Short mmCIF file of C-alpha atoms in Angstrom, two decimals:
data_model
loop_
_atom_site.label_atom_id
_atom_site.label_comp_id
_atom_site.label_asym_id
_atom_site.label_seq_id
_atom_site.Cartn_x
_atom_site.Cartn_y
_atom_site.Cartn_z
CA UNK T 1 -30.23 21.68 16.55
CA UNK T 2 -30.90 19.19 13.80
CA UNK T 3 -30.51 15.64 13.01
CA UNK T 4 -28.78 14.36 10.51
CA UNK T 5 -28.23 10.75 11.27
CA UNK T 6 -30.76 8.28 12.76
CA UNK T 7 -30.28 4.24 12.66
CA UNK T 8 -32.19 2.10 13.87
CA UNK T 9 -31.78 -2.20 14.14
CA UNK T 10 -33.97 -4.28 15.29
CA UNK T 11 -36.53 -2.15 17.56
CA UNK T 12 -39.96 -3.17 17.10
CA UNK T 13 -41.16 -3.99 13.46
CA UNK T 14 -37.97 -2.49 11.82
CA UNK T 15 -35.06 -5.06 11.04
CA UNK T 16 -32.56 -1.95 9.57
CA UNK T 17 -33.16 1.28 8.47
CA UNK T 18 -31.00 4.40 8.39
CA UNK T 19 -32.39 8.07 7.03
CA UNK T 20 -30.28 11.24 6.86
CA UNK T 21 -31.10 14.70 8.41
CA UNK T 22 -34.32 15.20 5.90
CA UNK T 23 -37.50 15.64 5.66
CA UNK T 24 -39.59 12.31 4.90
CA UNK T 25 -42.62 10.94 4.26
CA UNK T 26 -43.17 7.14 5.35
CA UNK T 27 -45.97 5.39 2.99
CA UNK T 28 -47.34 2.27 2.73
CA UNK T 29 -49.88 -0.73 4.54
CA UNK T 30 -49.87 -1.33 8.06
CA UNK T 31 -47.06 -3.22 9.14
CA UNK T 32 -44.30 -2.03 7.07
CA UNK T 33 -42.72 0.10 9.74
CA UNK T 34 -43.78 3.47 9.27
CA UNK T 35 -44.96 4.00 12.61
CA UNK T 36 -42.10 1.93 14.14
CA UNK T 37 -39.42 4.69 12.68
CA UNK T 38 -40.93 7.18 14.67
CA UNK T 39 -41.73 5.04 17.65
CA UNK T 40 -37.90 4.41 18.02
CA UNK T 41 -37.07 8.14 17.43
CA UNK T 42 -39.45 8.86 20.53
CA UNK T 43 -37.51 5.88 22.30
CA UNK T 44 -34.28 7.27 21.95
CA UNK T 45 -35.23 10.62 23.30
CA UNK T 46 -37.51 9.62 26.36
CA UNK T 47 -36.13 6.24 26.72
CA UNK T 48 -40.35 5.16 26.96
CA UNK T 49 -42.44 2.94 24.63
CA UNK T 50 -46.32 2.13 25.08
CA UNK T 51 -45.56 -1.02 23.19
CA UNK T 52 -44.88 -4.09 25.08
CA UNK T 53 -41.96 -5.36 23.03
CA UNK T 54 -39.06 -2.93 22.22
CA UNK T 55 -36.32 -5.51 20.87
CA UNK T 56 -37.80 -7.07 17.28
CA UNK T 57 -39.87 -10.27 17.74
CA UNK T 58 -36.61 -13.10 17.59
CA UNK T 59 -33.78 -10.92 18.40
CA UNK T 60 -31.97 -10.24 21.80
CA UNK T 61 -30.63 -6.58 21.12
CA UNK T 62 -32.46 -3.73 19.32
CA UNK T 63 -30.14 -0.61 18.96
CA UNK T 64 -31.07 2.97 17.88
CA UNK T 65 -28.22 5.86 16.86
CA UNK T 66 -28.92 9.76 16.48
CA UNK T 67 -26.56 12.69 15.56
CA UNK T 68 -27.04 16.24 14.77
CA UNK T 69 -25.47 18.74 13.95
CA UNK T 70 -24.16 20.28 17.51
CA UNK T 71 -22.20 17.20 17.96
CA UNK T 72 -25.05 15.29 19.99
CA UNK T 73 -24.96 11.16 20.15
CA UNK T 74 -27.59 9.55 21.41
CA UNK T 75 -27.29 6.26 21.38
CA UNK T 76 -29.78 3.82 23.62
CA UNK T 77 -29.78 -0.60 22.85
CA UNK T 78 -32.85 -2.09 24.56
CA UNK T 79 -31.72 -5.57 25.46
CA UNK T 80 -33.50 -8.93 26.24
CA UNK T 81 -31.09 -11.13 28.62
CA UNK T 82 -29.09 -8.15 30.27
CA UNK T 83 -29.78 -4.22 31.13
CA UNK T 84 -30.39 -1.85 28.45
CA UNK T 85 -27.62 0.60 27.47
CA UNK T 86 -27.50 4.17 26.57
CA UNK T 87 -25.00 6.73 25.55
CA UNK T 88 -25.34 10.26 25.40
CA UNK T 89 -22.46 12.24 24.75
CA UNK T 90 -21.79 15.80 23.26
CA UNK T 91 -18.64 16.57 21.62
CA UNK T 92 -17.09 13.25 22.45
CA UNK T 93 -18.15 13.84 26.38
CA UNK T 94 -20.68 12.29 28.09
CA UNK T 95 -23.83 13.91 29.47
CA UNK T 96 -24.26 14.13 33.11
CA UNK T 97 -27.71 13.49 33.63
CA UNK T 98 -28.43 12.34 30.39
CA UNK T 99 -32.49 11.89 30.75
CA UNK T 100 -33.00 15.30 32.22
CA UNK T 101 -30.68 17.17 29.25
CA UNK T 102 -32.81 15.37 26.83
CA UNK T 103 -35.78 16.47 28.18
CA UNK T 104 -34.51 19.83 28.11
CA UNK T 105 -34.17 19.76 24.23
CA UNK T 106 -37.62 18.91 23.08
CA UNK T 107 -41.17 19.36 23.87
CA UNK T 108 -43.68 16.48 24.33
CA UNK T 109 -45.65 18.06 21.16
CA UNK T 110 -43.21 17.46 19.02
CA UNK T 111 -43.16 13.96 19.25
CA UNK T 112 -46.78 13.96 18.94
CA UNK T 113 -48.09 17.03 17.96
CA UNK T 114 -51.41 15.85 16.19
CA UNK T 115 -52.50 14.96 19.13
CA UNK T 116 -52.89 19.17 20.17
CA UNK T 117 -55.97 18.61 17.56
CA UNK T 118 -57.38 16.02 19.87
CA UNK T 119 -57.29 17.15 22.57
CA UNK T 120 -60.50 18.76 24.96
CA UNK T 121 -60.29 22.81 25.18
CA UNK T 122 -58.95 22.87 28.74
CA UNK T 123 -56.12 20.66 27.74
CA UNK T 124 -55.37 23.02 24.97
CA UNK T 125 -55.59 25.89 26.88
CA UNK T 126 -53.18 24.31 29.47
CA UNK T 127 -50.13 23.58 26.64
CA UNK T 128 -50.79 26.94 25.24
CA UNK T 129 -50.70 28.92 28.62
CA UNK T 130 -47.73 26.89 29.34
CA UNK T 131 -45.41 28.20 26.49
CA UNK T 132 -45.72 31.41 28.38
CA UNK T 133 -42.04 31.71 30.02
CA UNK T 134 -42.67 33.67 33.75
CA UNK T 135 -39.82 32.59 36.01
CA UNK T 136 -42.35 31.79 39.54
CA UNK T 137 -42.62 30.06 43.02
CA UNK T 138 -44.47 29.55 45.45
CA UNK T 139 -42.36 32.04 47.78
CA UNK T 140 -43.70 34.61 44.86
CA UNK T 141 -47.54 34.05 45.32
CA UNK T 142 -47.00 34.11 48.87
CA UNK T 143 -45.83 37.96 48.57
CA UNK T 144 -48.28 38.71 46.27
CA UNK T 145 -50.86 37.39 48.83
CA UNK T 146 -49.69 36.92 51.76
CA UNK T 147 -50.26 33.18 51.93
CA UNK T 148 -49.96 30.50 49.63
CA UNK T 149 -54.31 30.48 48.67
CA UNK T 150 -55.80 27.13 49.42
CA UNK T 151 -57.73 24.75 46.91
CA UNK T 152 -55.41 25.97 43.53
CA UNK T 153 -53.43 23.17 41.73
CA UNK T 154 -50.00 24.94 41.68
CA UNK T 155 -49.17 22.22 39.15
CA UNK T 156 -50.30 24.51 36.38
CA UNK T 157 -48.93 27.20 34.57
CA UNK T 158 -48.90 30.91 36.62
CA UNK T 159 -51.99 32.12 34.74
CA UNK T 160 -53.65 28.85 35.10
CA UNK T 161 -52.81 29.28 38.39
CA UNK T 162 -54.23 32.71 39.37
CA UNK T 163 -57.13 32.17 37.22
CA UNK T 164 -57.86 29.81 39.59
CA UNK T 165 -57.25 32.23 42.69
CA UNK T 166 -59.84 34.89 41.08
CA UNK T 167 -62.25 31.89 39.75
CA UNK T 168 -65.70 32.10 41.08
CA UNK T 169 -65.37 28.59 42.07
CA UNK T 170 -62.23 29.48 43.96
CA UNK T 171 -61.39 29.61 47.76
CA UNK T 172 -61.22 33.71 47.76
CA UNK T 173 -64.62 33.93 45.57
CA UNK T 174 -66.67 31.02 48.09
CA UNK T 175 -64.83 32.60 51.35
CA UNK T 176 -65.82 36.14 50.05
CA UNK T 177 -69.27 35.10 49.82
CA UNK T 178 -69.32 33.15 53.19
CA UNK T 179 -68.44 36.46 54.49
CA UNK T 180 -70.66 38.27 53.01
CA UNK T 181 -73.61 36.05 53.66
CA UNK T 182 -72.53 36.23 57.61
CA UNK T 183 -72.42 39.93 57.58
CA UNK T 184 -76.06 40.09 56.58
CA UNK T 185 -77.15 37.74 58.56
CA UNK T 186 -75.11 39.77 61.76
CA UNK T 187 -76.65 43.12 60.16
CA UNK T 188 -79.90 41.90 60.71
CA UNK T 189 -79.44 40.97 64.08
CA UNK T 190 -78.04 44.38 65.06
CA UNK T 191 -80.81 46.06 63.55
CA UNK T 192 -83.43 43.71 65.45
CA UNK T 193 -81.26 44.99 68.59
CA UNK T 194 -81.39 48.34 67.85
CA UNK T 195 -84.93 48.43 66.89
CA UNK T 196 -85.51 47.22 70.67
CA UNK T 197 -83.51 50.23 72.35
CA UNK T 198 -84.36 53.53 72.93
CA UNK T 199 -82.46 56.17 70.51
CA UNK T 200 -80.00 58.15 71.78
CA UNK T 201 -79.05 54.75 74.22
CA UNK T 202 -76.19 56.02 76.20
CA UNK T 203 -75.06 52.51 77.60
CA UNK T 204 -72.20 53.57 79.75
CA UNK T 205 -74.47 55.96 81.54
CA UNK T 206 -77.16 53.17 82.53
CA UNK T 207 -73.98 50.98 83.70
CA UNK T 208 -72.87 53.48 86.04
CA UNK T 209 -76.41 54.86 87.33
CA UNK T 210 -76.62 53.62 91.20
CA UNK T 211 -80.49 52.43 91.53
CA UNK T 212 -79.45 51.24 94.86
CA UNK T 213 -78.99 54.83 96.52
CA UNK T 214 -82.34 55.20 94.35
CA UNK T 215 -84.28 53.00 95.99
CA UNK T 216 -82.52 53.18 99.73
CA UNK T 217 -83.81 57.22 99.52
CA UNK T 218 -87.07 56.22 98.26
CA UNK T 219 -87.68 53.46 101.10
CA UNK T 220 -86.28 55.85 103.23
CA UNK T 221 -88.98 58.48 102.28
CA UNK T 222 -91.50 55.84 102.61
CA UNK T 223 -90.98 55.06 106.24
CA UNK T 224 -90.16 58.70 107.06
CA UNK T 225 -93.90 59.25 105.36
CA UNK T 226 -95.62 56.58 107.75
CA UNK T 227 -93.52 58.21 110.84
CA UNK T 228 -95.27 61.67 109.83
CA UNK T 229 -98.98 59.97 109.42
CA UNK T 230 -98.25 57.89 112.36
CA UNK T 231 -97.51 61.11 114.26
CA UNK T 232 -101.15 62.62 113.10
CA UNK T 233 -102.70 59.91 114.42
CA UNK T 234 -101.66 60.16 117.52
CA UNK T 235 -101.72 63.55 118.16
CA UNK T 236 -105.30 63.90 116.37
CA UNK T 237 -106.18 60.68 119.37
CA UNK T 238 -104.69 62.16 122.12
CA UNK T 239 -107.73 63.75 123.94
CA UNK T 240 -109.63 60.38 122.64
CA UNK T 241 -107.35 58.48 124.31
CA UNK T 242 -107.45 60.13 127.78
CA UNK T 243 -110.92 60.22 128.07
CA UNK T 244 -110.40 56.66 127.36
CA UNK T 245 -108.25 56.34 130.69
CA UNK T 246 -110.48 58.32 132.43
CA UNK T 247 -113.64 56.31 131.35
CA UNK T 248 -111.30 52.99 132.97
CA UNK T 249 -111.03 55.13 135.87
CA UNK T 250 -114.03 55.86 136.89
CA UNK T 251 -115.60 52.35 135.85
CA UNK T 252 -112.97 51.06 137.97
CA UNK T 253 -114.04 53.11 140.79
CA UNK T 254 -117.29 52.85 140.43
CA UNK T 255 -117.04 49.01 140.09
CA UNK T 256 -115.07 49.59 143.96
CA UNK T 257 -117.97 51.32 145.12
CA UNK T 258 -120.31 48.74 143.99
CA UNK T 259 -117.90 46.29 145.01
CA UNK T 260 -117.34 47.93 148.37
CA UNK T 261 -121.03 48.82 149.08
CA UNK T 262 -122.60 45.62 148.11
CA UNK T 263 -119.50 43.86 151.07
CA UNK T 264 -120.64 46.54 153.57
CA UNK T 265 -124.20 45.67 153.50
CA UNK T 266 -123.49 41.81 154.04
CA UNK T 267 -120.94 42.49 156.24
CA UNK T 268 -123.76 44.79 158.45
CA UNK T 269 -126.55 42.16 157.86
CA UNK T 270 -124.22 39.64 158.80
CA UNK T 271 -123.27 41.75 162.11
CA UNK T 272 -127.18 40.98 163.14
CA UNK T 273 -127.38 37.74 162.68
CA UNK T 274 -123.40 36.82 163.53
CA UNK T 275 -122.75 38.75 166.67
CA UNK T 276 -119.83 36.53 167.25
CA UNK T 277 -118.40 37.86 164.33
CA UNK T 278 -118.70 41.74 165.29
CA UNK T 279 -115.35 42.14 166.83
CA UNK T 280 -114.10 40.79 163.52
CA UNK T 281 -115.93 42.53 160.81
CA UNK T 282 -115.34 45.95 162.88
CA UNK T 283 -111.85 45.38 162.51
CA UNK T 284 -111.96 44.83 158.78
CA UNK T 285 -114.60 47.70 158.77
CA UNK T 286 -112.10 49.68 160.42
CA UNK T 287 -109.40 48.52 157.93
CA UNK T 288 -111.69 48.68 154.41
CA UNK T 289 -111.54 52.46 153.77
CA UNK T 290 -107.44 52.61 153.94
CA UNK T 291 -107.55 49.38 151.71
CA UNK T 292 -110.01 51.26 149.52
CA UNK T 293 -107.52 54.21 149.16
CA UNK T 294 -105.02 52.30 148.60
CA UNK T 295 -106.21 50.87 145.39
CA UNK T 296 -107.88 53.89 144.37
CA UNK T 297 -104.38 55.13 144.48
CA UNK T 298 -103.08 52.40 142.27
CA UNK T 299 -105.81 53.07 139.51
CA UNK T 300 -104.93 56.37 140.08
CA UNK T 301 -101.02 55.65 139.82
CA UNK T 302 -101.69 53.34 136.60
CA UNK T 303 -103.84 56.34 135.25
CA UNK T 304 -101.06 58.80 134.88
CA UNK T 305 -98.56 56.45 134.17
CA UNK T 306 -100.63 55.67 130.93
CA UNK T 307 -100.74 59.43 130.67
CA UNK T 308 -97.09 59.81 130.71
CA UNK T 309 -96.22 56.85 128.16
CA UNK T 310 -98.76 58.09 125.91
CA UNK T 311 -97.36 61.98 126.24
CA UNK T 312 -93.96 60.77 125.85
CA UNK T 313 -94.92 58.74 122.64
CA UNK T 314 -96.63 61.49 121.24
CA UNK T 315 -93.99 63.87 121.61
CA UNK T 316 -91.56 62.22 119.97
CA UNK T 317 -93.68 62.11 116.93
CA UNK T 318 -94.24 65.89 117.18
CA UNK T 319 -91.43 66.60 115.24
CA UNK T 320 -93.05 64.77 112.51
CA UNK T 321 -96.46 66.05 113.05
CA UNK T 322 -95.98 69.29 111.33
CA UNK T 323 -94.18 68.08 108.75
CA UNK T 324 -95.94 66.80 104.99
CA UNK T 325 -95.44 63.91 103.68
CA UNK T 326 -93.04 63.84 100.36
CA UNK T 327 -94.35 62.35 97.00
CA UNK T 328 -92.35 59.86 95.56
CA UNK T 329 -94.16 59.31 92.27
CA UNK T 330 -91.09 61.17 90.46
CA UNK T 331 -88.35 59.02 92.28
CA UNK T 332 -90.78 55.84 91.58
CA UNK T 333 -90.72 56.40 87.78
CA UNK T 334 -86.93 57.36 87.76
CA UNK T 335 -86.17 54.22 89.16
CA UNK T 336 -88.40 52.01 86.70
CA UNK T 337 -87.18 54.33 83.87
CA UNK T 338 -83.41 53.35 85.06
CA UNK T 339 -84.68 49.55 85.31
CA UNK T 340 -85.78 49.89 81.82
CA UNK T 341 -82.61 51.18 80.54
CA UNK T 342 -80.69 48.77 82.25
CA UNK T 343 -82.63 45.97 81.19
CA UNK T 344 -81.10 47.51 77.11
CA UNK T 345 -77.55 47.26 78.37
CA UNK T 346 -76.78 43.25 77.40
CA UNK T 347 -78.40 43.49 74.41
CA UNK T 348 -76.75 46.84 73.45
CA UNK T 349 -73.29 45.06 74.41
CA UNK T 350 -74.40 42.15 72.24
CA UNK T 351 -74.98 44.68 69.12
CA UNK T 352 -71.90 46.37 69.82
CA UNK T 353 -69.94 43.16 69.84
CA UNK T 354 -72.07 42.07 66.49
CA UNK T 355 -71.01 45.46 65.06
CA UNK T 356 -67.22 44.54 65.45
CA UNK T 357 -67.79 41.32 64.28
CA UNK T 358 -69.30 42.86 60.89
CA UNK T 359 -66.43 45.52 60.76
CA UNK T 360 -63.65 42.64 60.61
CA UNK T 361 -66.29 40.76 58.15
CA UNK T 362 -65.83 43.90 56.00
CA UNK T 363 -62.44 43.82 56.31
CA UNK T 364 -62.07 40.16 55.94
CA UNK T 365 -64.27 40.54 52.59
CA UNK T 366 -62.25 43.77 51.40
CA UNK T 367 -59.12 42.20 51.57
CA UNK T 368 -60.49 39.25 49.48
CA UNK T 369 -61.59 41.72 46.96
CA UNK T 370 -58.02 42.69 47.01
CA UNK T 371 -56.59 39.48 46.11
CA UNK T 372 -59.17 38.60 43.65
CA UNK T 373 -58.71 41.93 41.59
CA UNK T 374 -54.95 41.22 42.35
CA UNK T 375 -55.75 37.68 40.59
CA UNK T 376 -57.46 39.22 37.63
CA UNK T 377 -54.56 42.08 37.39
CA UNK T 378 -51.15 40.13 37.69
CA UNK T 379 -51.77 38.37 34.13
CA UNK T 380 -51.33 41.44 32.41
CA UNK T 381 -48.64 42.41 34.22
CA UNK T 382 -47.24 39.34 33.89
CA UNK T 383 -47.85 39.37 29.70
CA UNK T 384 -46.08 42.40 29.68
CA UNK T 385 -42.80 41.31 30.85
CA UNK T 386 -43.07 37.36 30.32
CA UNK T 387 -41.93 35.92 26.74
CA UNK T 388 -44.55 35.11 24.65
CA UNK T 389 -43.36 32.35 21.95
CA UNK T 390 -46.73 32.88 20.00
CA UNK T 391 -47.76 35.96 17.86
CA UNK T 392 -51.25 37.09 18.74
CA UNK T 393 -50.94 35.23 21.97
CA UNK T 394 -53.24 37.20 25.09
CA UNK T 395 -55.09 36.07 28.49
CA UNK T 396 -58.31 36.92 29.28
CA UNK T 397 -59.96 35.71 32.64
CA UNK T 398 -57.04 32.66 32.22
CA UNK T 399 -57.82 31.81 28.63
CA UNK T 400 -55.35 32.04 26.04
CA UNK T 401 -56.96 34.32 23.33
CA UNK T 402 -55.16 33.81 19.28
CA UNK T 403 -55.30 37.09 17.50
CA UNK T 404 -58.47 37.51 20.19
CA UNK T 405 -60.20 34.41 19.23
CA UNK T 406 -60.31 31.36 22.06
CA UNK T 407 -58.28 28.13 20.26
CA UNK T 408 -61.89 26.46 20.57
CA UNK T 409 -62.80 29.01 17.71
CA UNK T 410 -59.97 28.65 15.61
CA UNK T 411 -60.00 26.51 12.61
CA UNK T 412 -58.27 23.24 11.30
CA UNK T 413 -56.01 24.90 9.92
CA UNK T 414 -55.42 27.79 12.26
CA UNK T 415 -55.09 25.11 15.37
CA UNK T 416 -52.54 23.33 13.01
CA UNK T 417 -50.69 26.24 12.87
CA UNK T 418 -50.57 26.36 16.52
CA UNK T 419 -49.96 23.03 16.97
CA UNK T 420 -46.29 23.54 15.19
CA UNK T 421 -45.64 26.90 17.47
CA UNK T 422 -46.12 25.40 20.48
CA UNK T 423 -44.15 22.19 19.42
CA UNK T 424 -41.08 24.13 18.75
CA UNK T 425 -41.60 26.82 21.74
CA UNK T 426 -37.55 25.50 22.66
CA UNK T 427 -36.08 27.46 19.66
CA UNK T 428 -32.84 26.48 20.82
CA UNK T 429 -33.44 22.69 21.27
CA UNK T 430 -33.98 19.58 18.69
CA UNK T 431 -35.84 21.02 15.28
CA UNK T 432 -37.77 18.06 14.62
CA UNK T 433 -41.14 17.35 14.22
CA UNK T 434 -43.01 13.54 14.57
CA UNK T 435 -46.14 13.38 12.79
CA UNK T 436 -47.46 9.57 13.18
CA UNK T 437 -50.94 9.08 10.35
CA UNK T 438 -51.10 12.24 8.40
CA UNK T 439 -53.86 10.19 6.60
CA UNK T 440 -55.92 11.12 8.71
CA UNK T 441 -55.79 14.60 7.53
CA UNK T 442 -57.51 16.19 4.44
CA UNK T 443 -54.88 17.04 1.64
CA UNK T 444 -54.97 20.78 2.82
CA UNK T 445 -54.34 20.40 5.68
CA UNK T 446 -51.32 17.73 5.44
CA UNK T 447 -50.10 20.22 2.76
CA UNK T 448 -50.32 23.45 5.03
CA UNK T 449 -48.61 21.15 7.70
CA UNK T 450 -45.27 20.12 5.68
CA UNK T 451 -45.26 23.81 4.08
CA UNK T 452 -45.60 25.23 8.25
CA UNK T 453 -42.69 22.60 8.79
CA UNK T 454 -41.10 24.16 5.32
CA UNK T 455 -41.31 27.71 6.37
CA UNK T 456 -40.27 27.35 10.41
CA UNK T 457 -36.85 25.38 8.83
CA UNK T 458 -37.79 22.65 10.86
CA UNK T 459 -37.03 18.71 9.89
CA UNK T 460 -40.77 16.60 10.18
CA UNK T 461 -40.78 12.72 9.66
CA UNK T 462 -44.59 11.41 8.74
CA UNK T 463 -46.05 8.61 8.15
CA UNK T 464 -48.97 7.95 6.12
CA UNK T 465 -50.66 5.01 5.79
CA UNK T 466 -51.64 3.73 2.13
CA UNK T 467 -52.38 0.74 -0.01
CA UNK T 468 -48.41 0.32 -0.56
CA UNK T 469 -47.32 -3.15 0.56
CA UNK T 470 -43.48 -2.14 0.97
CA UNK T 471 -42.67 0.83 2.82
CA UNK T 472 -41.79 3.92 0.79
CA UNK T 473 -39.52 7.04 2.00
CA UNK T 474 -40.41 10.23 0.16
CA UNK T 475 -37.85 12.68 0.98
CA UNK T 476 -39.84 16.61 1.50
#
């Protein structure tokens, strides 16, 4: 699509001027309207304007008029007193949605595509990686990873994009590391654990083991052991201990005797010198021996009563007596050595647990290996079905590479070259090129630019500034 009619009335410095579909070159001082020509060419398309005032300085109504050769009008009147106007028809019809069709027929470059030189190497890399046509969506990176990855300006173009996923910098790179950095530190601890516990540590075993019963046999043993020595004892003490009763016998019969003796000798000495008391001491003369007896047969009584209790004590131990008494030592270790394992069995949990925790770490970090190398992988196979608008054009770790050569690398020249490729990546859309101070180029260069312009069959209106005072058209 080409133009070949623009007029113009009235819009910013220009009063009239009309140009067929050609190549030009606008000359002259500032203020003559060179830059005003293409400022109301980028009007008409975008319907924008950084300058302030659109309609010429004493006029009400500024008016510009474009045709090509497909049968496109565009027709927009910027208006001081009442609302602008605009017409864009094609074959006589008008547009639906005029502003989005016209955006569909040019690129922002065009209208400015000196500005590609001027730009910082990101922003180049940006336009460039743009140009590559890959039909994406979100719903597309979310089956390629199973989630739409955090912290990635989707804004950009799809390399941009999963340049960003893979970048070092990026959520999968900083997670992965997090991960990584946590499994470590959870190794560690697992291998301070298992430096604690025995090898071989069978935990279940410990968790089932009843020290209870353990300890009930071995208390058991222990009182059946002092049941056995008791027994001993008092067999060993038997014959001690009767000739202990009999020694209390005859001490307490001898004390009677004494007792007895001593009374009978007052009572007789008393008989002398108390005869009135004869009658009554014979009686309880008479009485003293069966009283006597008597007690002896208590003693007696209380003698082989002792006798009996202590028999009867004794013989219930005698099933003990022969018996020896059982070591425990063994049992008495077992039981520690079970405490000791026991004691293992939380912290053994604890590294099992921490050993799980590692294993879905792993898997965690594995499967943001995955989508990193997946990252790093999809722009190739995205370059080798996508449509490339650029010879020479490759991605490498997300930057566009020119005949292998980042654009920060490439000359003047070369990036001028570039500069017109990407302007016209819409081969199907407006053929014209707006190149605002070409004086600012070397001669070369300006020349290489209008010959690029030449050769591509595209249409190009520049300006150049010079010492000129009326503005001169120089048809190319």
């Amino acid at each position: 699509m080409k133009i070949t009619k623009i007029k113009i009335k009235n819009l910013f410095g220009i009063k009239e001027y009309e140009a067929a579909g050609k190549s030009l070159e606008l000359s002259g001082r500032n203020g003559v309207g060179k830059t005003s020509v293409i400022d109301s060419i980028r009007y008409a398309l975008t319907n924008k304007s950084e300058r302030e005032y659109i309609v010429r300085n004493g006029e009400t109504e500024g008016e510009i008029l474009i045709e090509t050769d497909t049968g496109l009008r565009i027709n927009r009147k910027a208006r001081t007193q009442q609302a602008d106007y605009k017409s864009i028809k094609k074959n006589g019809a008008e547009v639906q949605s005029p502003e989005t069709f016209l955006r569909d027929i040019f690129t922002p470059l065009q209208l400015e595509p000196v500005e590609f030189m001027q730009m910082d190497r990101k922003q180049q890399n940006a336009m460039v990686l743009d140009m590559i046509e890959f039909d994406w969506d979100l719903k597309w990176i979310k089956e390629k990873f199973g989630e739409i990855p955090p912290d990635v300006n989707y804004e950009q173009n799809i390399l941009s994009v999963l340049n960003d996923i893979q970048s070092k910098n990026g959520y999968y790179y900083k997670r992965r590391e997090d991960i990584n950095r946590e499994k470590r530190h959870k190794d560690a601890f697992v291998q301070e654990i298992a430096d604690e516990i025995p090898a071989g540590y069978q935990a279940e075993k410990w968790e089932n083991e009843n020290l209870g019963d353990l300890y009930q046999r071995i208390e058991q043993i222990r009182k059946d052991n002092e049941t056995i020595e008791k027994a001993k004892r008092l067999i060993d003490n038997r014959n001690n201990k009767v000739r202990k009763f009999e020694a209390d016998k005859e001490i307490a019969i001898s004390a009677l005797d004494v007792e007895f003796s001593n009374k009978k000798a007052r009572i007789e000495k008393d008989i002398l010198k108390l005869e009135e008391q004869i009658r009554a001491y014979r009686l309880e003369l008479t009485n003293m021996d069966e009283k006597k007896q008597d007690k002896v047969s208590a003693i007696e009584s209380e003698y082989k009563a002792n006798i009996a209790k202590y028999d009867a004590e004794v013989e219930e131990y005698h099933v003990y007596a022969d018996k020896d008494p059982e070591d425990v030592t063994e049992l008495v270790e077992e039981a520690q050595y079970i405490e000791e394992m026991k004691g293992h069995i939380n912290e053994y949990r604890r590294m099992e647990n921490l050993q799980d925790e590692v294993e879905d770490l792993i898997k965690e970090s594995c499967e943001l290996t995955r989508k990193i190398e997946l990252a790093r992988e999809l722009p190739g196979t995205i370059l080798e079905s996508a449509q490339i608008p650029i010879q020479g054009l490759t991605v490498k770790d997300g930057v566009p590479l020119i005949h292998g050569l980042p654009i920060s690398n490439l000359s003047d020249g070369e990036k001028l070259d570039l500069c017109i490729d990407i302007a016209i990546q819409k081969p199907n859309a407006l053929q014209i090129i707006l190149i605002d101070g070409v004086e600012k180029m070397s001669t070369d260069l300006r020349k290489r630019l209008y010959q690029k312009c030449k050769d591509k069959g595209l249409q190009f209106i520049a300006t150049r500034t010079t010492d000129d005072e009326d503005l001169t058209v120089i048809e190319l």
